[in-house]
Coordinates of N, CA and C in Angstrom, one line a residue:
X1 N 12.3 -39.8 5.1 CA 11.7 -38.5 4.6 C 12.6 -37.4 5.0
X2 N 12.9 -36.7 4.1 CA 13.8 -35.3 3.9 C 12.8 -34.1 5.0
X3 N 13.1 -33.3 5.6 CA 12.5 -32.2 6.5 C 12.8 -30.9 5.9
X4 N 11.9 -29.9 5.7 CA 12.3 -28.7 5.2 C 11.9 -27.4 6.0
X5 N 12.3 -26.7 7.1 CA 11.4 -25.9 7.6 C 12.0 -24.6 7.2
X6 N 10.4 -23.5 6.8 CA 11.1 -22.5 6.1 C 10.4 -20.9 6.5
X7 N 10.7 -19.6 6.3 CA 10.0 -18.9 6.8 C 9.9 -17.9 5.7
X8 N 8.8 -17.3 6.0 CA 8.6 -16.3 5.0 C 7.4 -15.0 5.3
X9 N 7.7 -13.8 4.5 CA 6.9 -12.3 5.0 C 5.8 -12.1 3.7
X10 N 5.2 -11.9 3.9 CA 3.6 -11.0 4.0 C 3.9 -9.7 4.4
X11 N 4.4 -8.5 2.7 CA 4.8 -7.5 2.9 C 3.6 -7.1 1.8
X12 N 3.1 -5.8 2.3 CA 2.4 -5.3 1.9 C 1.8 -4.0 2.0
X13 N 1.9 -3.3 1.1 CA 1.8 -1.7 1.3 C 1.5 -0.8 0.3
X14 N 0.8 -0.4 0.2 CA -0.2 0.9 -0.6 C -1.0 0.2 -1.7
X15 N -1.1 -1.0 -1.2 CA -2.1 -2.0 -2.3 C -0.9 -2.9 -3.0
X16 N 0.1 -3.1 -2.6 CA 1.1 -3.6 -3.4 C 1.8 -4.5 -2.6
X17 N 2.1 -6.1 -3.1 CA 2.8 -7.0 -1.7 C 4.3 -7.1 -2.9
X18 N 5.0 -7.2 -1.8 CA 6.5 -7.3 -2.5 C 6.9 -9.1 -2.5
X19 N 7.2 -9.0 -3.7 CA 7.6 -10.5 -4.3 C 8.7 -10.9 -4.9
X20 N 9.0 -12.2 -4.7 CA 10.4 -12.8 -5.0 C 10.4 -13.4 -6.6
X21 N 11.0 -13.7 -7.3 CA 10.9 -14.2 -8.2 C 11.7 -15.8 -8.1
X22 N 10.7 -16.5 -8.0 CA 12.2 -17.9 -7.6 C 12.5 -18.9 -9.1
X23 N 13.7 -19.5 -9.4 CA 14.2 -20.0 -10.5 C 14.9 -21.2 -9.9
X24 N 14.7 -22.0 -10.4 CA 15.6 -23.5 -10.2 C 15.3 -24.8 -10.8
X25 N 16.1 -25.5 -11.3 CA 15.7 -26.7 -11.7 C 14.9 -26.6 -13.1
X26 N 15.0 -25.3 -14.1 CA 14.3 -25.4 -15.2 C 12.6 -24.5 -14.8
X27 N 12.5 -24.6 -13.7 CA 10.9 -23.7 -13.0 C 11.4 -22.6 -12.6
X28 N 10.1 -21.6 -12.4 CA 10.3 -20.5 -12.4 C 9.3 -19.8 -11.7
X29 N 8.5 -19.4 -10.7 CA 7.5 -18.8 -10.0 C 7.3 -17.6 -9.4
X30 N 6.7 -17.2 -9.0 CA 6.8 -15.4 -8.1 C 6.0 -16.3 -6.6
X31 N 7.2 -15.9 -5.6 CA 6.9 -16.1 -4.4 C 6.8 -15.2 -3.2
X32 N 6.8 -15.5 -2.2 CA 6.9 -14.6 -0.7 C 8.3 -14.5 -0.7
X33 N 8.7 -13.5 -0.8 CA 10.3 -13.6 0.3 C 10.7 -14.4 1.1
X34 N 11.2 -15.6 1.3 CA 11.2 -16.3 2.2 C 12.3 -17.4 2.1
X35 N 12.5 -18.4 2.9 CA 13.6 -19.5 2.7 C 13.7 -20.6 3.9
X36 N 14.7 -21.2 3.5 CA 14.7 -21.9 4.6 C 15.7 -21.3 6.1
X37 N 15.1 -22.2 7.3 CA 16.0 -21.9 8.6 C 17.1 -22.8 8.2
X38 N 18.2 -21.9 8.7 CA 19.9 -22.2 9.1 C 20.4 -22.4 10.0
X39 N 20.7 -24.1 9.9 CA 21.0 -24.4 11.6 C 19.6 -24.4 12.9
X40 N 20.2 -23.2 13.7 CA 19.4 -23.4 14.7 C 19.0 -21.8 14.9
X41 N 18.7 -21.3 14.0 CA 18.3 -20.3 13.5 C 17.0 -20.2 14.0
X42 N 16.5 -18.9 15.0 CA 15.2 -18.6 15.3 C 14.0 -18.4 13.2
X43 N 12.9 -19.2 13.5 CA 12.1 -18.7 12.3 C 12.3 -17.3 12.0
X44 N 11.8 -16.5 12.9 CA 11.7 -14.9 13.0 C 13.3 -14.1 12.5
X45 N 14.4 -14.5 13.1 CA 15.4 -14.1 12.4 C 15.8 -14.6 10.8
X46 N 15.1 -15.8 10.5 CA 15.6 -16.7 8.7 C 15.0 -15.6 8.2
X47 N 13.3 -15.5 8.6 CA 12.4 -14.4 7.7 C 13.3 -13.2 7.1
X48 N 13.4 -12.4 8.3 CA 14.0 -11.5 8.0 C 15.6 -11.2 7.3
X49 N 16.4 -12.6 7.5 CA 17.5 -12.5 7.1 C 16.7 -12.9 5.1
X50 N 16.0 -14.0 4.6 CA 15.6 -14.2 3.2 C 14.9 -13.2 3.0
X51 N 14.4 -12.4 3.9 CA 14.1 -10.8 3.0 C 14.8 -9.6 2.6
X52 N 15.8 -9.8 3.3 CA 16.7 -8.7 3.3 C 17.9 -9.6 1.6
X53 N 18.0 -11.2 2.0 CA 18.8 -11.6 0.5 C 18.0 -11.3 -0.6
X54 N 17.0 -11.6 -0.3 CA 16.1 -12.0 -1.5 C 15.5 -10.4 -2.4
X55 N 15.2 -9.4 -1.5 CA 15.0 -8.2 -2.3 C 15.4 -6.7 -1.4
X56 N 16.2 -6.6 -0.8 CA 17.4 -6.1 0.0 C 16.7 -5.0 0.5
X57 N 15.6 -5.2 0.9 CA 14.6 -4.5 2.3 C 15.3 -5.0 3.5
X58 N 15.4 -4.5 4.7 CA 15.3 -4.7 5.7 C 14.1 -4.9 6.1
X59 N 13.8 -6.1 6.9 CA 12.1 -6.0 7.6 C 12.0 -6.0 8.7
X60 N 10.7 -5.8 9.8 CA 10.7 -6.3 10.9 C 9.1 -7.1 11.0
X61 N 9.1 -7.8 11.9 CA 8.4 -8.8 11.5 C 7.3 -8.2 12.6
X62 N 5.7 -8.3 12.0 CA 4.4 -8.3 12.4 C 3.8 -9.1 13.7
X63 N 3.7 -10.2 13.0 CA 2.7 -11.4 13.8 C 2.5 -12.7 12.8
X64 N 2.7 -13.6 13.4 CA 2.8 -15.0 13.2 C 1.3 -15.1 12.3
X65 N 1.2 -15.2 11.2 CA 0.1 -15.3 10.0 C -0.7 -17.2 10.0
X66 N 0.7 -18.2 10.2 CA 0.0 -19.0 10.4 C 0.9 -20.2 9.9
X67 N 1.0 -21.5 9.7 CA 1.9 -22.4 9.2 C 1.3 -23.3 8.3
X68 N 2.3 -23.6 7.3 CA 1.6 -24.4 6.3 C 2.4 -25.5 5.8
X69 N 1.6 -26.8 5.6 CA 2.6 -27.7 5.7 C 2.2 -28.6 4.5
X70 N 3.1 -29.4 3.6 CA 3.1 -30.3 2.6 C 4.1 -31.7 2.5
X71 N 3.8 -32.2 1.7 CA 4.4 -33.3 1.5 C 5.2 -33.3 0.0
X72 N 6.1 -33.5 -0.6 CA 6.5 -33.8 -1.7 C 6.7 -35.0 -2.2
X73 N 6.3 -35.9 -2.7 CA 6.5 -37.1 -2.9 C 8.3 -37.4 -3.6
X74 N 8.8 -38.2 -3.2 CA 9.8 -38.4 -4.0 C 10.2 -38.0 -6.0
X75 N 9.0 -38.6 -6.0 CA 9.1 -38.9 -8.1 C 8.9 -37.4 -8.3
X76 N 8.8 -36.2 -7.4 CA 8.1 -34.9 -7.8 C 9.4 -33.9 -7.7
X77 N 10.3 -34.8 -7.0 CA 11.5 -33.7 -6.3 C 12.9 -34.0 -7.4
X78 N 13.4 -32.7 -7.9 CA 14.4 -32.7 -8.7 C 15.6 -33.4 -7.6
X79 N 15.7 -32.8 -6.7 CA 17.1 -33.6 -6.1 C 16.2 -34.6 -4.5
X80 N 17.2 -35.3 -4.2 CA 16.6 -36.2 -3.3 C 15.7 -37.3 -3.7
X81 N 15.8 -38.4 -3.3 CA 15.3 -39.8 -3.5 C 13.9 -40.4 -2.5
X82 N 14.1 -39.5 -1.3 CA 13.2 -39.7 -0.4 C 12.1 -38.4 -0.7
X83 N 10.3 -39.2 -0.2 CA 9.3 -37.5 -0.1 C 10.3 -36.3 0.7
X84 N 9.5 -35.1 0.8 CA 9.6 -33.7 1.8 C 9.0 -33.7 2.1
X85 N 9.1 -33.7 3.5 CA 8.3 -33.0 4.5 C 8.7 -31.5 4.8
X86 N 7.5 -30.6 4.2 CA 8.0 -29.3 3.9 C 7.0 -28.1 4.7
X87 N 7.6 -27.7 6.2 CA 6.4 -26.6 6.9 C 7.2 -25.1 6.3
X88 N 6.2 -24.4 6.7 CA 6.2 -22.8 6.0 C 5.7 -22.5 6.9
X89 N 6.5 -21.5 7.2 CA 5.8 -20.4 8.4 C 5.9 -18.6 8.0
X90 N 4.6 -18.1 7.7 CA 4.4 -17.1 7.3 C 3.9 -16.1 8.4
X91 N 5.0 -15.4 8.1 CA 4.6 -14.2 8.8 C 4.3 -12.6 8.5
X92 N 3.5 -11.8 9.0 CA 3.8 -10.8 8.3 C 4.6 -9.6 8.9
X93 N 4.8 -8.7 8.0 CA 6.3 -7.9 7.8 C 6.0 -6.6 7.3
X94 N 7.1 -5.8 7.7 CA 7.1 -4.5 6.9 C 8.4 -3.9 6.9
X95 N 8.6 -3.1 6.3 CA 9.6 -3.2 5.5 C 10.4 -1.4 6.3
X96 N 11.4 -1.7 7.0 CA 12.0 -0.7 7.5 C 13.1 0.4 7.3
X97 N 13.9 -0.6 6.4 CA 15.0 0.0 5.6 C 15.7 -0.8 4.2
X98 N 17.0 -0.3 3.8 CA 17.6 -0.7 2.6 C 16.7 -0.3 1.2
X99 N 16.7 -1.1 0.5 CA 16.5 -0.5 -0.8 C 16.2 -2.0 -1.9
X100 N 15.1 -1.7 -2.9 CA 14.9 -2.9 -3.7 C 16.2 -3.5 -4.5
X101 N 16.4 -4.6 -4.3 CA 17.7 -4.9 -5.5 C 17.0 -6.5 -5.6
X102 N 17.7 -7.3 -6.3 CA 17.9 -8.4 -6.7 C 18.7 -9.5 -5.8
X103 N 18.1 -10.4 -5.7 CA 19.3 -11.7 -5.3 C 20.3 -12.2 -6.2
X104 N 21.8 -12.2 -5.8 CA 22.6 -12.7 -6.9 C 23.2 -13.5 -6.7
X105 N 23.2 -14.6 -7.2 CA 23.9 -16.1 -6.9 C 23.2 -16.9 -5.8
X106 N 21.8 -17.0 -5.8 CA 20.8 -17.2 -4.9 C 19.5 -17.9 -6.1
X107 N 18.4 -18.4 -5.6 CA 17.4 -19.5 -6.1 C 16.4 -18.2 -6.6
X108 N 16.3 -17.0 -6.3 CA 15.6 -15.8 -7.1 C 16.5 -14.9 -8.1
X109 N 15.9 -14.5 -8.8 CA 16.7 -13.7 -10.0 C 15.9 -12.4 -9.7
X110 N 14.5 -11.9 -9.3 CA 14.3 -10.5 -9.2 C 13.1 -10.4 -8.1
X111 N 13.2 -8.8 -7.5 CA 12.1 -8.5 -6.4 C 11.3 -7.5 -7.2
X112 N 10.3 -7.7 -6.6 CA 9.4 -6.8 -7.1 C 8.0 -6.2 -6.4
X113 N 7.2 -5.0 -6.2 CA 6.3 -4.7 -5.8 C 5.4 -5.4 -6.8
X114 N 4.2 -5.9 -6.7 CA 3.8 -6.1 -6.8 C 1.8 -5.8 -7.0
X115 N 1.2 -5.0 -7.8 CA -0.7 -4.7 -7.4 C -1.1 -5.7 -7.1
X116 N -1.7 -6.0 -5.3 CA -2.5 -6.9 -5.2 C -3.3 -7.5 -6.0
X117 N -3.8 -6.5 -7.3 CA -5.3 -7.1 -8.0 C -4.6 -7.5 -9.3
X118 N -3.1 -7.8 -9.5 CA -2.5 -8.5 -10.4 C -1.7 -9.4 -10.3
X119 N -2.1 -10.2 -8.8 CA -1.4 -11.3 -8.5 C -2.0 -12.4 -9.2
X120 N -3.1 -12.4 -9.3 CA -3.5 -13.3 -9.9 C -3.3 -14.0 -11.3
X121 N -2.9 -13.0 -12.1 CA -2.3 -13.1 -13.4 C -0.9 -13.2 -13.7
X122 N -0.2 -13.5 -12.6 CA 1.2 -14.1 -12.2 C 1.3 -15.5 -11.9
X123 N 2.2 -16.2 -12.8 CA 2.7 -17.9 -12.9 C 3.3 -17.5 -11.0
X124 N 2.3 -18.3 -9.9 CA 3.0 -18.3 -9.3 C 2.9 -19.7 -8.3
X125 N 3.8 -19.9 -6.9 CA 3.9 -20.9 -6.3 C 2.5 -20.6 -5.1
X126 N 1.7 -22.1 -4.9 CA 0.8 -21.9 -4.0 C 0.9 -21.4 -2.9
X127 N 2.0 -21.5 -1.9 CA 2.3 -20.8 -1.1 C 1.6 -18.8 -1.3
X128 N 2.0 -18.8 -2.3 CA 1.5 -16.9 -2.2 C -0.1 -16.7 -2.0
X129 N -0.4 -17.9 -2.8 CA -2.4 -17.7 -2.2 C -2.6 -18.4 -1.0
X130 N -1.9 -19.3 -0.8 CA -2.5 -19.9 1.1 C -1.9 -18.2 1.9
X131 N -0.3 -18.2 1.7 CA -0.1 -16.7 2.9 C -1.3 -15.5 2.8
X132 N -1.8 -15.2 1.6 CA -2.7 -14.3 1.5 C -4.3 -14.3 1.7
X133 N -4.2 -16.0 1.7 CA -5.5 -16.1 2.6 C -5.5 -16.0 4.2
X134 N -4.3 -16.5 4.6 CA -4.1 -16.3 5.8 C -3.8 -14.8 6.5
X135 N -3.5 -14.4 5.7 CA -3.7 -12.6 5.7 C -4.9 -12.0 6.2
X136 N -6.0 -12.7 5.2 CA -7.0 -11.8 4.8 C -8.2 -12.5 6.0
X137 N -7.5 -13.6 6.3 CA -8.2 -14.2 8.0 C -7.6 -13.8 9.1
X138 N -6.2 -13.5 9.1 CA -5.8 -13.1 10.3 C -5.8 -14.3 11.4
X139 N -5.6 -15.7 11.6 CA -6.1 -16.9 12.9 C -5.2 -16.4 13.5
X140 N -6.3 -15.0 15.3 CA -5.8 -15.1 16.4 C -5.2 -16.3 17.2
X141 N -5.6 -17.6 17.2 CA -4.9 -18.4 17.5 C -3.8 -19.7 16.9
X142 N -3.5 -19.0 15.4 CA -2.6 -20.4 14.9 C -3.2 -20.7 14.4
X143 N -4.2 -21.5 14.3 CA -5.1 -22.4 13.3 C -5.3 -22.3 12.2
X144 N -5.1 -22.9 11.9 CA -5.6 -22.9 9.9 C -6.7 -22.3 9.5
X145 N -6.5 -21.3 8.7 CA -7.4 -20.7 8.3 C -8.3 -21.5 7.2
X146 N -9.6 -21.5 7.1 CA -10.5 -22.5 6.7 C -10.9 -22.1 5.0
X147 N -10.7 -22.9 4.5 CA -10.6 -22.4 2.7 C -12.3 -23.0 2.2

């Protein structure tokens, strides 16, 4: 089994969460800012470094929102022959400097603010409604927020 551990922000501000647009493999979604850890890369620093690639905010990071974890079966995965074992660790963030731009030569093509009350009518990846549930629960201690 393949391992994927990845981190990602829960940005959000004046009713508006900022989102990634991701492309690969022929698919296409609006996601969290986010990616995977490098090496031996602290979570807390990946976040902030795939936020700053991904829509060229500088962040600093909130509080640990919560972890979420999947499985990919093999027959479902464009590259690789074995399942994913795939954790997400969302956190949330705010955004302190730099400026909106684009990822270029990277798995997103655009950033974007986003109206909360128009996420829903966005082709997007599950990940953005589990982080925003976990949001909107806040688990003081880690735990999975209960759906």
């Amino acid at each position: 089994m393949d391992i994927r551990i990845a981190a990602y922000g829960v940005i959000i501000r004046n009713g508006e969460i900022l989102l990634s647009h991701w492309h690969e493999h022929g698919r296409s979604a609006w996601t969290l800012p986010g990616g995977g850890i490098e090496g031996a890369e602290h979570p807390l620093e990946a976040a902030k470094r795939e936020i700053r690639e991904e829509t060229g905010y500088d962040a600093e990071i909130d509080r640990l929102l919560g972890i979420d974890t999947m499985i990919v079966p093999a027959a479902k995965r464009h590259h690789g022959s074995a399942p994913l074992y795939a954790m997400r660790i969302v956190y949330r963030a705010h955004v302190v400097g730099g400026r909106l731009q684009h990822e270029v030569g990277g798995s997103s093509d655009e950033a974007r603010w986003v109206p909360l009350d128009e996420v829903d009518s966005l082709t997007r990846v599950s990940l953005l409604e589990i982080a925003l549930r976990m949001n909107a629960d806040e688990p003081a201690d880690g735990a999975p927020s209960r759906a």
